[in-house]
PDB file of C-alpha atoms in Angstrom:
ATOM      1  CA  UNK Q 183     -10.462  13.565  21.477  1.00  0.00           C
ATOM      2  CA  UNK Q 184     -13.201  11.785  23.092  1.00  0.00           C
ATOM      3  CA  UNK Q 185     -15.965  10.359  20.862  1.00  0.00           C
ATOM      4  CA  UNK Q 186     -19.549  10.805  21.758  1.00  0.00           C
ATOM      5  CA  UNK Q 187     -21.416   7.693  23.712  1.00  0.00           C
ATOM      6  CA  UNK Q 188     -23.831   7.452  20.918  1.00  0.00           C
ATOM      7  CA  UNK Q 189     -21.231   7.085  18.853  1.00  0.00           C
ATOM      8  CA  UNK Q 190     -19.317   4.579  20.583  1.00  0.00           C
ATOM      9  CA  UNK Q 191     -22.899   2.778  20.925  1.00  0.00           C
ATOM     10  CA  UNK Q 192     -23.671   3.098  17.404  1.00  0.00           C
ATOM     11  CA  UNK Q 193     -19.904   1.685  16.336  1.00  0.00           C
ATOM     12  CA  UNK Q 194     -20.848  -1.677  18.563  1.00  0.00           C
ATOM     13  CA  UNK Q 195     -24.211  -2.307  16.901  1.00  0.00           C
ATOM     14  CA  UNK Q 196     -22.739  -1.592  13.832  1.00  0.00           C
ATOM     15  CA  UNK Q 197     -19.801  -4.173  14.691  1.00  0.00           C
ATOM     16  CA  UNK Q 198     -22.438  -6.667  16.059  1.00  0.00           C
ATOM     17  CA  UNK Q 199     -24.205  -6.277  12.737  1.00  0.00           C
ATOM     18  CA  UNK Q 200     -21.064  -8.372  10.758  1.00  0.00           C
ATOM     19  CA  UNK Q 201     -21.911 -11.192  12.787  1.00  0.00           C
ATOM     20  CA  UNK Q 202     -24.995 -13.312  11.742  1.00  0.00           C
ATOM     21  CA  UNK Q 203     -24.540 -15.686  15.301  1.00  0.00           C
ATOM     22  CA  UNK Q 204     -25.751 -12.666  17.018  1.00  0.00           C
ATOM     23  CA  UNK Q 205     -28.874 -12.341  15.003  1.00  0.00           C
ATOM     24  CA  UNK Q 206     -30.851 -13.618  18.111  1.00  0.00           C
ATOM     25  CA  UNK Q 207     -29.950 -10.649  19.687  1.00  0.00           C
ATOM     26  CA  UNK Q 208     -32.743  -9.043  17.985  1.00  0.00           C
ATOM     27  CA  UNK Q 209     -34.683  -7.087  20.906  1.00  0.00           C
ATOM     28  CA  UNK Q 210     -35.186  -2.934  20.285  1.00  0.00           C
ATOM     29  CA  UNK Q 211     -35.897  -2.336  24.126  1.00  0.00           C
ATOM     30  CA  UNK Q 212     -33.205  -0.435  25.906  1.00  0.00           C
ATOM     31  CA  UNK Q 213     -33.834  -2.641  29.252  1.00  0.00           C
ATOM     32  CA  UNK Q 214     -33.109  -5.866  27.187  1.00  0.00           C
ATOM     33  CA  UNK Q 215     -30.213  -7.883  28.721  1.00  0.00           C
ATOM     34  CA  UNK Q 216     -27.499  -7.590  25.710  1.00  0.00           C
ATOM     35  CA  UNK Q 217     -28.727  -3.975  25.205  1.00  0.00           C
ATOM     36  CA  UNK Q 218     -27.555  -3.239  28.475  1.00  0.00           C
ATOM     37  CA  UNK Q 219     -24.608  -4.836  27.993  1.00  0.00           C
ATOM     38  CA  UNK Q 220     -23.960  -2.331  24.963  1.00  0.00           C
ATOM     39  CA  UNK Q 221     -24.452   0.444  27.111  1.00  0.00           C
ATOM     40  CA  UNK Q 222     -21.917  -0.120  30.279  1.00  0.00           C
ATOM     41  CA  UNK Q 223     -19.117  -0.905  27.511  1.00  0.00           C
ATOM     42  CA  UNK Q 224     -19.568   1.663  25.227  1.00  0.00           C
ATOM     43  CA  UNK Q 225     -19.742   3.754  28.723  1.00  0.00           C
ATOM     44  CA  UNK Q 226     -17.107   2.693  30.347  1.00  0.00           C
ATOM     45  CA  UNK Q 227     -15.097   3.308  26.888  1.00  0.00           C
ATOM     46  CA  UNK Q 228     -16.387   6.653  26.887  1.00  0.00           C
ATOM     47  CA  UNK Q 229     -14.844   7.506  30.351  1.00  0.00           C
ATOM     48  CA  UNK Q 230     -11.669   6.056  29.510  1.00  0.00           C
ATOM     49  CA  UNK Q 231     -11.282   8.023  26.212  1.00  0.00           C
ATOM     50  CA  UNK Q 232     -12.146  11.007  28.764  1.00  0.00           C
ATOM     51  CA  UNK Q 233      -9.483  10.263  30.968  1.00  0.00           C
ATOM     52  CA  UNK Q 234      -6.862   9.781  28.202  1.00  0.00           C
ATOM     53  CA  UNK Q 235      -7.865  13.138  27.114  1.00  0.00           C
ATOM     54  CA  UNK Q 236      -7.425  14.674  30.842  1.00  0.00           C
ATOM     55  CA  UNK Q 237      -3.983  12.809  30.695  1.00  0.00           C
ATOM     56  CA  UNK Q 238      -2.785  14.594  27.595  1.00  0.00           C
ATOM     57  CA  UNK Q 239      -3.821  17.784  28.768  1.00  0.00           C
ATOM     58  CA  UNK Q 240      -2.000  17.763  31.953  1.00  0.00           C
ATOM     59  CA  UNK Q 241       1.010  16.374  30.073  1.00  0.00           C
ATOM     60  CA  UNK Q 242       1.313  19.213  27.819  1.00  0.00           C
ATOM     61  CA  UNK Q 243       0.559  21.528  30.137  1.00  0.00           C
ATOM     62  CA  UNK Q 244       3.123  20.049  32.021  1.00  0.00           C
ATOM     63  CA  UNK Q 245       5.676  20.221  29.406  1.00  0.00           C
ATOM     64  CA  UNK Q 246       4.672  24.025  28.566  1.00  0.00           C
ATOM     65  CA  UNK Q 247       5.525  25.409  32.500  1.00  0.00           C
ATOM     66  CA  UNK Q 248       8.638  22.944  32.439  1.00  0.00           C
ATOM     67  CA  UNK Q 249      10.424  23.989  29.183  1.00  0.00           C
ATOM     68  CA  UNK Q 250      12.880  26.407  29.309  1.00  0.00           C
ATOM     69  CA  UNK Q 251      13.058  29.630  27.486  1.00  0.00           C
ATOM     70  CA  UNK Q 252       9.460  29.987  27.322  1.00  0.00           C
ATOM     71  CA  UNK Q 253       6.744  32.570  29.376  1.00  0.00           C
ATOM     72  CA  UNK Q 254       5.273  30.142  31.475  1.00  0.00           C
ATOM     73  CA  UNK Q 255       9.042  28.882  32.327  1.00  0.00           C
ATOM     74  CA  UNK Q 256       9.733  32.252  33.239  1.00  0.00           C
ATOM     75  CA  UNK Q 257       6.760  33.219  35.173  1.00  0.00           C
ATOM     76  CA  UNK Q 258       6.886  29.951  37.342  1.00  0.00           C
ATOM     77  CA  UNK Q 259      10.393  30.771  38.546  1.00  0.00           C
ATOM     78  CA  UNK Q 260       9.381  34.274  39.625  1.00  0.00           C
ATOM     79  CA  UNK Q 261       6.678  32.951  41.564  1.00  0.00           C
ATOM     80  CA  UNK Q 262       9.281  30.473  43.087  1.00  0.00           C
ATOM     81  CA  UNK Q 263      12.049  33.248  44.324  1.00  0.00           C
ATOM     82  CA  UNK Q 264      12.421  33.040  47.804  1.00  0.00           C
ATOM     83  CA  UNK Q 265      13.656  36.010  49.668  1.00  0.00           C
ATOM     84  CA  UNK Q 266      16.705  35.543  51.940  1.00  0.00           C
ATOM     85  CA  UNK Q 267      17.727  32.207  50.684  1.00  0.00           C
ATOM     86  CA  UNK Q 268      20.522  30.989  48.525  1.00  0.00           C
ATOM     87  CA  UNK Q 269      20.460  28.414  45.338  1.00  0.00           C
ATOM     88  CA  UNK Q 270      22.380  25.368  45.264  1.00  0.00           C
ATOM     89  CA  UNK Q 271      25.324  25.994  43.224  1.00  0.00           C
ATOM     90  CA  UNK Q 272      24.663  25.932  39.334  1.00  0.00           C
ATOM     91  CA  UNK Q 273      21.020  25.790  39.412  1.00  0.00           C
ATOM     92  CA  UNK Q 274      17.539  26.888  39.926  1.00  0.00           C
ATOM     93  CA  UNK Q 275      16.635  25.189  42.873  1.00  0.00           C
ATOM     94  CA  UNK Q 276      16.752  27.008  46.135  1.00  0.00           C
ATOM     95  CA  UNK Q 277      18.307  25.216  49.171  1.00  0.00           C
ATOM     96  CA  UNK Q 278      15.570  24.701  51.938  1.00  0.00           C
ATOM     97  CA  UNK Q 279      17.511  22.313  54.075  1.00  0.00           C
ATOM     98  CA  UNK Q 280      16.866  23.161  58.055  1.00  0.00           C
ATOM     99  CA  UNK Q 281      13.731  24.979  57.169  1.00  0.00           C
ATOM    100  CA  UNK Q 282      10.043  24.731  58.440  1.00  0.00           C
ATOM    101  CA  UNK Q 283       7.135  24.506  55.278  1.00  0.00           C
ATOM    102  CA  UNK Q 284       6.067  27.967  56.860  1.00  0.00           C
ATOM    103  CA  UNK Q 285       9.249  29.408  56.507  1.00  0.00           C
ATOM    104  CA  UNK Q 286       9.725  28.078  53.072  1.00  0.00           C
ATOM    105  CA  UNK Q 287       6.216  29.396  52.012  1.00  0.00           C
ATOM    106  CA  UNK Q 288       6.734  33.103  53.730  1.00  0.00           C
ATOM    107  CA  UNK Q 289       9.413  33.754  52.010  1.00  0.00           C
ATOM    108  CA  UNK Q 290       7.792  33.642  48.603  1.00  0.00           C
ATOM    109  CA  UNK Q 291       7.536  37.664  48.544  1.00  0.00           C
ATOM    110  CA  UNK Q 292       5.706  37.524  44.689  1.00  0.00           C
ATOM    111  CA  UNK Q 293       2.654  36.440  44.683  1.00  0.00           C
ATOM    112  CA  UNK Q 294       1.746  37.704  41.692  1.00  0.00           C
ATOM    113  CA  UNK Q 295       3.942  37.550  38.298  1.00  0.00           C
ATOM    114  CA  UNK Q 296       3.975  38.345  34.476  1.00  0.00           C
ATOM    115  CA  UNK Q 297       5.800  37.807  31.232  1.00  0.00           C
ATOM    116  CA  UNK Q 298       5.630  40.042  28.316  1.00  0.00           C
ATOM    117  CA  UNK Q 299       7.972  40.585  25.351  1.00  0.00           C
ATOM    118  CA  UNK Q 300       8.983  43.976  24.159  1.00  0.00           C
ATOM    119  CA  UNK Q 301       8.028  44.359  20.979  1.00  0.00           C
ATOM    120  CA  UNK Q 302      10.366  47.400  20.077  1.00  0.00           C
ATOM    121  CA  UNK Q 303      13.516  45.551  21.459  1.00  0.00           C
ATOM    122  CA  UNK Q 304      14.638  41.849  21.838  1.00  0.00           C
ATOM    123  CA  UNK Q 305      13.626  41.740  25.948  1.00  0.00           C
ATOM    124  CA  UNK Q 306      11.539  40.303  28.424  1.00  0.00           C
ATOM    125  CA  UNK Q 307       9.500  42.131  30.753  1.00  0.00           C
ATOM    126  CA  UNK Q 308       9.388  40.439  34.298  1.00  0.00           C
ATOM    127  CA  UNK Q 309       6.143  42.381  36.183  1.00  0.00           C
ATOM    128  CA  UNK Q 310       5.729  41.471  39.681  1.00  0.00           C
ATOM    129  CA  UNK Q 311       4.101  42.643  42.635  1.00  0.00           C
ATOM    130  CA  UNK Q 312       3.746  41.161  46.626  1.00  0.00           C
ATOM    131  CA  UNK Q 313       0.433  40.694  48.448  1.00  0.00           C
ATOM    132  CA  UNK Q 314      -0.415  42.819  52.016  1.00  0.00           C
ATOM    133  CA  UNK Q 315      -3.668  42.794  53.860  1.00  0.00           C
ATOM    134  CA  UNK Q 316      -5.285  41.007  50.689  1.00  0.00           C
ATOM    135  CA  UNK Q 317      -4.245  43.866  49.069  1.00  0.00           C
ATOM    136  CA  UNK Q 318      -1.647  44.328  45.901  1.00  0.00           C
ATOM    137  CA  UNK Q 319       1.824  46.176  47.050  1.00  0.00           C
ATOM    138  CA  UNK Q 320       5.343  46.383  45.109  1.00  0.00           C
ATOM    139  CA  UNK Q 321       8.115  44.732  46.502  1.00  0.00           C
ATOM    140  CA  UNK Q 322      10.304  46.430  48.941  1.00  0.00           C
ATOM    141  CA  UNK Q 323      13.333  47.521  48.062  1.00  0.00           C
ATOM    142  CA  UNK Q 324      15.436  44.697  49.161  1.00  0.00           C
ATOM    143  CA  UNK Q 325      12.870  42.228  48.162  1.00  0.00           C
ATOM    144  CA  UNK Q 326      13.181  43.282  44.482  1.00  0.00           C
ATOM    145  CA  UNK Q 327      17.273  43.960  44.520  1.00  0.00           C
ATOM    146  CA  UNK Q 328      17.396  40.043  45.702  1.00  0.00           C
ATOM    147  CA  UNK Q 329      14.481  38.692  42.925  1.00  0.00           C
ATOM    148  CA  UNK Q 330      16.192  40.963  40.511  1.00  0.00           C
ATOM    149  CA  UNK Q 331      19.952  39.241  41.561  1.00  0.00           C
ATOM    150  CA  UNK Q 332      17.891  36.307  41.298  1.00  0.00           C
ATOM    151  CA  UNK Q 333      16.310  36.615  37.807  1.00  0.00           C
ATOM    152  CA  UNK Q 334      19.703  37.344  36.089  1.00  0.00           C
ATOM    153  CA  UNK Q 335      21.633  34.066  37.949  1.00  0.00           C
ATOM    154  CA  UNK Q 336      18.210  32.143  36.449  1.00  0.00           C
ATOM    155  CA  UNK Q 337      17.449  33.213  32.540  1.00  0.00           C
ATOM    156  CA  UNK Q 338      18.982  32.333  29.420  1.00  0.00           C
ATOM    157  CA  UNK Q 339      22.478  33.769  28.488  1.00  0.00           C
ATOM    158  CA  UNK Q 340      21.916  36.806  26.073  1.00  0.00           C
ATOM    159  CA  UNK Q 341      18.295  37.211  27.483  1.00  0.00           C
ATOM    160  CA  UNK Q 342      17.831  40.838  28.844  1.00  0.00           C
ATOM    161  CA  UNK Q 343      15.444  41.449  31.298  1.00  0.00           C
ATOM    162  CA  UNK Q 344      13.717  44.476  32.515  1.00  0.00           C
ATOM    163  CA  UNK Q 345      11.924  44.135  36.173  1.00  0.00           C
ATOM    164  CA  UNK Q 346       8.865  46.189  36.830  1.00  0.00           C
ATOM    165  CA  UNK Q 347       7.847  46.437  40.082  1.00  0.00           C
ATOM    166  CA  UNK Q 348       5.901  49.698  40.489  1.00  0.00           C
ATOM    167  CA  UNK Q 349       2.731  51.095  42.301  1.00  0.00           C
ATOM    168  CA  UNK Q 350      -0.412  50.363  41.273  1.00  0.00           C
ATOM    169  CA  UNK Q 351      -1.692  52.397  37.932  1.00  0.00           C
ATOM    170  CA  UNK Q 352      -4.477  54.920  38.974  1.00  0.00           C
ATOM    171  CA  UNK Q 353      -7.559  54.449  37.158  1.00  0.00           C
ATOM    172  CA  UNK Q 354      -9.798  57.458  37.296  1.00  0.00           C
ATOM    173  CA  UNK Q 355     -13.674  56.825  36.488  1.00  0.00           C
ATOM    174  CA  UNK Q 356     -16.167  59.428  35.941  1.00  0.00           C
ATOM    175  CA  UNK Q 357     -19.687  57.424  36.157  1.00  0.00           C
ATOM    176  CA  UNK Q 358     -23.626  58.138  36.346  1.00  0.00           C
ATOM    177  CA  UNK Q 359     -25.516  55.682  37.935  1.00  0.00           C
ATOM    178  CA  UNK Q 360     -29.307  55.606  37.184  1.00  0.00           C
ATOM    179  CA  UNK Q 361     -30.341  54.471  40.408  1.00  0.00           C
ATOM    180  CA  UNK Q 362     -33.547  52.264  42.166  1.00  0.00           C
ATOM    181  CA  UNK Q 363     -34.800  54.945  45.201  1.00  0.00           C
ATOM    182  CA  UNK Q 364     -36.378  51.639  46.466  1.00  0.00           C
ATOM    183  CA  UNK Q 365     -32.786  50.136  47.181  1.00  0.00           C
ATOM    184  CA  UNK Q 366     -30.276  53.207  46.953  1.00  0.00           C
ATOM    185  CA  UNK Q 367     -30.682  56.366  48.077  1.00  0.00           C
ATOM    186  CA  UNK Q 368     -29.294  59.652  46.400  1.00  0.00           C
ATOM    187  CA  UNK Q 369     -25.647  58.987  47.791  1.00  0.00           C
ATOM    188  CA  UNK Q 370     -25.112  55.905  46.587  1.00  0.00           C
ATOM    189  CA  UNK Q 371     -26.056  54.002  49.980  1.00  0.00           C
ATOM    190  CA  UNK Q 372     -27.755  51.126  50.419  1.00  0.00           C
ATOM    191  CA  UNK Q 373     -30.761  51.868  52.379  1.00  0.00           C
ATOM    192  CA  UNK Q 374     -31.324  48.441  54.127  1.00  0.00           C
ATOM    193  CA  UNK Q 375     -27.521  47.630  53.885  1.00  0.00           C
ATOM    194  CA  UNK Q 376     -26.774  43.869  53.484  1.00  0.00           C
ATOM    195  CA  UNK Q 377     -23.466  42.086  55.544  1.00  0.00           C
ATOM    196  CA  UNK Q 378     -22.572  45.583  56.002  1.00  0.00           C
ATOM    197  CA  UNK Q 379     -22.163  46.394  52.390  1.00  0.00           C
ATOM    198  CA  UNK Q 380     -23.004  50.448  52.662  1.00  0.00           C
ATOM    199  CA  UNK Q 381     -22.227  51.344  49.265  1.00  0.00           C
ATOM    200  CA  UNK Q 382     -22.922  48.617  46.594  1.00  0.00           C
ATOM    201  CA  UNK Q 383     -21.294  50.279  43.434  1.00  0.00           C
ATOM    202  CA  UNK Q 384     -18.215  51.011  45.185  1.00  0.00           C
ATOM    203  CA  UNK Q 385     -18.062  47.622  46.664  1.00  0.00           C
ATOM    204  CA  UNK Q 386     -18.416  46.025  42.993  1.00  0.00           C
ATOM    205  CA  UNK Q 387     -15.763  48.412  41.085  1.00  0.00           C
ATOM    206  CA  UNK Q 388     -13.063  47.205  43.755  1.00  0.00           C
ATOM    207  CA  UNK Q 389     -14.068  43.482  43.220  1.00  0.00           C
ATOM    208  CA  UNK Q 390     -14.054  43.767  39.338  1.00  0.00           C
ATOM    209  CA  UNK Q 391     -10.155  45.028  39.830  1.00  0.00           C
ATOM    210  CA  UNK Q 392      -9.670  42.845  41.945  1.00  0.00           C
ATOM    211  CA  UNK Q 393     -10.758  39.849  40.221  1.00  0.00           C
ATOM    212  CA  UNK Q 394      -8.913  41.127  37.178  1.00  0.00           C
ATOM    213  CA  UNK Q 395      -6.482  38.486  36.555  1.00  0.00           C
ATOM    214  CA  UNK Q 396      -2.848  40.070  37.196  1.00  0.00           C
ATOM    215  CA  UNK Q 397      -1.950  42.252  34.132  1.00  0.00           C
ATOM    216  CA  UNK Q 398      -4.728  41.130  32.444  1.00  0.00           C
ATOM    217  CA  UNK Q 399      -6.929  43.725  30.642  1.00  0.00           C
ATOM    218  CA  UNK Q 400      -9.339  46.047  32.087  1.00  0.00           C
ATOM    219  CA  UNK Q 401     -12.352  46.597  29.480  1.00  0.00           C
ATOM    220  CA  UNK Q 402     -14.874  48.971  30.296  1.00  0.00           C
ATOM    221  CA  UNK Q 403     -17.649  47.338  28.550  1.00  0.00           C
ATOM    222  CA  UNK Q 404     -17.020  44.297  31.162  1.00  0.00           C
ATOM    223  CA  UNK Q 405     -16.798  46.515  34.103  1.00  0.00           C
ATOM    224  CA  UNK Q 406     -20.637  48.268  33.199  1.00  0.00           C
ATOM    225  CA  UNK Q 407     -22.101  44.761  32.581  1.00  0.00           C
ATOM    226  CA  UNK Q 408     -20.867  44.183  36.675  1.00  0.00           C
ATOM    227  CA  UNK Q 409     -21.982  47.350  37.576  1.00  0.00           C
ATOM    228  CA  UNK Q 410     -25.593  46.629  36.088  1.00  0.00           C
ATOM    229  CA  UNK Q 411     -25.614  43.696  38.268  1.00  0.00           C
ATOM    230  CA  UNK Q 412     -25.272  45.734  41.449  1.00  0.00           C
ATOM    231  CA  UNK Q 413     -28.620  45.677  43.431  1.00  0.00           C
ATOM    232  CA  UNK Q 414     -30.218  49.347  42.993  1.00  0.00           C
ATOM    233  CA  UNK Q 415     -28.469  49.905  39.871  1.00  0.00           C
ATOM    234  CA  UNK Q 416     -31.207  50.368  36.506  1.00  0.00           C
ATOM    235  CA  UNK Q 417     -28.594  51.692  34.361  1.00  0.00           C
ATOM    236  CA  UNK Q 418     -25.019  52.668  33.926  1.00  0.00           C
ATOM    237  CA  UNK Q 419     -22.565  54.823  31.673  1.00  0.00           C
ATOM    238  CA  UNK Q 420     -18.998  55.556  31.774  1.00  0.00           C
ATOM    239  CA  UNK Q 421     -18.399  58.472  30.245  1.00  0.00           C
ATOM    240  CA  UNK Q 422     -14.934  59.118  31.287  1.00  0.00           C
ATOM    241  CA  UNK Q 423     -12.093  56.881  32.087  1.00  0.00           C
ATOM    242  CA  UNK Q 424      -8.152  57.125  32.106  1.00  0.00           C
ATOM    243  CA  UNK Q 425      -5.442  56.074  33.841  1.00  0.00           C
ATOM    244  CA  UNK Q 426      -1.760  57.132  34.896  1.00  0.00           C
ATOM    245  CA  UNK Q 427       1.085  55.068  35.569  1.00  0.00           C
ATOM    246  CA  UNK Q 428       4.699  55.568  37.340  1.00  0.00           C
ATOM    247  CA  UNK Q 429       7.240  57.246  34.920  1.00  0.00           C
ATOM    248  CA  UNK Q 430      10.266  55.016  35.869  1.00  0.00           C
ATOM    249  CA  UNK Q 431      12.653  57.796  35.559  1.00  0.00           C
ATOM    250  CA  UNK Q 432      11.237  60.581  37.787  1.00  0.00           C
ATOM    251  CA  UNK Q 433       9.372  58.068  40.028  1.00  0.00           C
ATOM    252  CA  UNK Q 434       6.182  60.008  40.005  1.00  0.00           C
ATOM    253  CA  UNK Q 435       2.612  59.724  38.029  1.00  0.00           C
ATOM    254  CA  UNK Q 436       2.089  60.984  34.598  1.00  0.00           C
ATOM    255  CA  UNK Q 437      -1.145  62.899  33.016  1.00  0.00           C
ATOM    256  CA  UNK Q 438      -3.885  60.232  33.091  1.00  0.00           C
ATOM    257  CA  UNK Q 439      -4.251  59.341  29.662  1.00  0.00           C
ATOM    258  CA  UNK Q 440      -7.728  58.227  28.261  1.00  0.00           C
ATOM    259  CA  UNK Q 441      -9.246  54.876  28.010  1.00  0.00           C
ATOM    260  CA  UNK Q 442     -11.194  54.576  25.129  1.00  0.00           C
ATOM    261  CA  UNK Q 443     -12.376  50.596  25.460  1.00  0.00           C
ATOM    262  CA  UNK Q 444      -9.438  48.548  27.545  1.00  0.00           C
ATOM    263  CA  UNK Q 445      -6.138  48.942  28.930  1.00  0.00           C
ATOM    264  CA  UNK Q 446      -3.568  46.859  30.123  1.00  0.00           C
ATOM    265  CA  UNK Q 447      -1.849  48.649  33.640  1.00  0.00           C
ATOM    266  CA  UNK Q 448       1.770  48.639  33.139  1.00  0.00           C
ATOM    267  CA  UNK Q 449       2.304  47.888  36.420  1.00  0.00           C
ATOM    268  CA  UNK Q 450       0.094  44.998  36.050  1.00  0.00           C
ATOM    269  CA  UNK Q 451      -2.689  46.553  38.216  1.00  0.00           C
ATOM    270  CA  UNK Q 452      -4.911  49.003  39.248  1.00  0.00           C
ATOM    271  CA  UNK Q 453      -6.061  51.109  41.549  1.00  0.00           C
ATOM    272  CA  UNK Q 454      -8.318  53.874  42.150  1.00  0.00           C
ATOM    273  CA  UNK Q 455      -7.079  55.346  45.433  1.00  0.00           C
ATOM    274  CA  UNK Q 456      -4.489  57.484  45.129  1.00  0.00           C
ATOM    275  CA  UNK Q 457      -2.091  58.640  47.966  1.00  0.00           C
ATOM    276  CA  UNK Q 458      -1.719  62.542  48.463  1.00  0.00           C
ATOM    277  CA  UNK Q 459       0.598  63.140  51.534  1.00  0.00           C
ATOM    278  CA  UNK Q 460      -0.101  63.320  55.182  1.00  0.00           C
ATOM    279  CA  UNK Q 461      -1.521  60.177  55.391  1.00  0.00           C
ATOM    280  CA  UNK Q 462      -4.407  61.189  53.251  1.00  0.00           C
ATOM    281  CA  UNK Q 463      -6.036  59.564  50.323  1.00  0.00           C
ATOM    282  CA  UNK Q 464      -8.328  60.698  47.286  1.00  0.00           C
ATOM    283  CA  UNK Q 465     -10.966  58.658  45.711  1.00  0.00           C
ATOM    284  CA  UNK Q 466     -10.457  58.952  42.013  1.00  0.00           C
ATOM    285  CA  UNK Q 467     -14.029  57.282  41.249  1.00  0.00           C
ATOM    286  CA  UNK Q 468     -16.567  60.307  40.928  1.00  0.00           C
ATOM    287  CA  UNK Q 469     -20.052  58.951  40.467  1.00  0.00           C
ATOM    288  CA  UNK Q 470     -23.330  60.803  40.198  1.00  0.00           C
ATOM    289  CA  UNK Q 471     -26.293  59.073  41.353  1.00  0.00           C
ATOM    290  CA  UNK Q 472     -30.338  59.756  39.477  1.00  0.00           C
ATOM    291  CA  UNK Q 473     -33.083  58.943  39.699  1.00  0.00           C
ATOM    292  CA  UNK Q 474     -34.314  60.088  36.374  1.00  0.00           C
TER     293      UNK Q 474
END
């Protein structure tokens, strides 16, 4: 690890101290010639002990994503599938001979990947899910029966994997937002709307989901600090929140199930717009705004 530049400094005074030929150089200013001198070596040490520690951190980071039967080994050759084309025979590496960079990149359906173990069984759970419109999606059905093939030619022998690629979880919030009538008015609207931006709190729930990193936990205590932040918003409470996920045998939604502080989405993600037929859609975040 890097030492400190005083410390460096104080190691070369300290050196310079064991030699009585340098007595002369005796001066306590900081602009004094051999002073100076001190300074751009003991700096220019100080950036190099930096950079060595840079160096070491990209090499074992390196080494962490490279080795095999780990996560991040796992996880980087999900986000490397490519749909539609083949491997070279006997290994990893897909064959992109004839094809264009923008071919090659399109055809990297899952943008978004996760590894988990099973606790209950000796098994890796593989989450994915593809990007539309800026938007989260599951793969399509062809997309995943080709990562899937691909996953099992890939991993370890004796390795069993299990491939989740569902819709979104549905996270239902029940909120009250003590509101600023200067800024909001009793809908929830911004009454001198910036960029368009009609409904602050709605705007900042969907960017704290999105921003949530993919599978990564969804605490409620971190979601009412961002909601505070919203302009017009004095105060904030959450006194309701659960979430359902898909049942993977009947291919439907279960009872929402409560969220006491955090949850992890099984699917890896969230959502709080949930599809009812006929090409309509129900919000699942019920807010009341006060002014008291």
């Amino acid at each position: 690890m890097a030492r400190k530049l005083k410390d460096i400094t104080e190691e070369i005074l300290n050196e310079k101290g064991k030699y009585r030929e340098l007595d002369p150089l005796d001066s306590t200013s900081k602009t004094s010639i051999w002073r100076l001198f001190v300074y751009v070596i003991a700096y220019t040490i100080f950036n190099l002990e930096l950079l060595f520690d840079r160096h070491r951190e990209e090499v074992d980071n390196l080494i962490a994503e490279l080795k095999p039967h780990t996560a991040k080994w796992y996880r980087n050759k999900a986000l490397a599938f490519q749909y539609g084309f083949d491997l070279y025979p006997d290994t990893d590496v897909f064959n992109n001979e004839g094809y264009t960079d923008d071919q090659i990149e399109a055809s990297k359906v899952v943008k978004y990947s996760a590894i988990t173990e099973d606790s209950n069984r000796s098994r890796l759970i593989v989450k994915v899910a593809g990007e539309k419109n800026g938007e989260l999606v599951p793969l399509t059905t062809g997309e995943v029966n080709s990562f899937t093939a691909y996953m099992e030619e890939i991993k370890d022998a004796g390795v069993p994997l299990t491939i989740i690629n569902y819709l979104p979880d549905l996270l239902y919030l029940n909120i009250t937002i003590k509101i600023d009538p200067l800024v909001l008015d009793e809908n929830g609207n911004a009454i001198a709307p910036i960029n368009g931006n009609i409904r602050p709190v709605d705007t900042t729930i969907r960017q704290y989901l999105r921003e949530l990193p993919f599978n990564g936990e969804l605490m409620l205590s971190k979601l009412v600090d961002k909601l505070q932040l919203t302009p017009g918003v004095k105060d904030v409470n959450i006194y309701e929140a659960s979430s359902s996920w898909i049942d993977p045998q009947t291919k439907n939604y279960g009872n929402p199930i409560a969220i006491t502080m955090s949850k992890i989405p099984n699917s890896g993600y969230f959502t709080t717009i949930k599809n009812i037929g006929n090409n309509k859609v129900e919000n699942l975040v019920k807010i009341d705004y006060n002014v008291v």
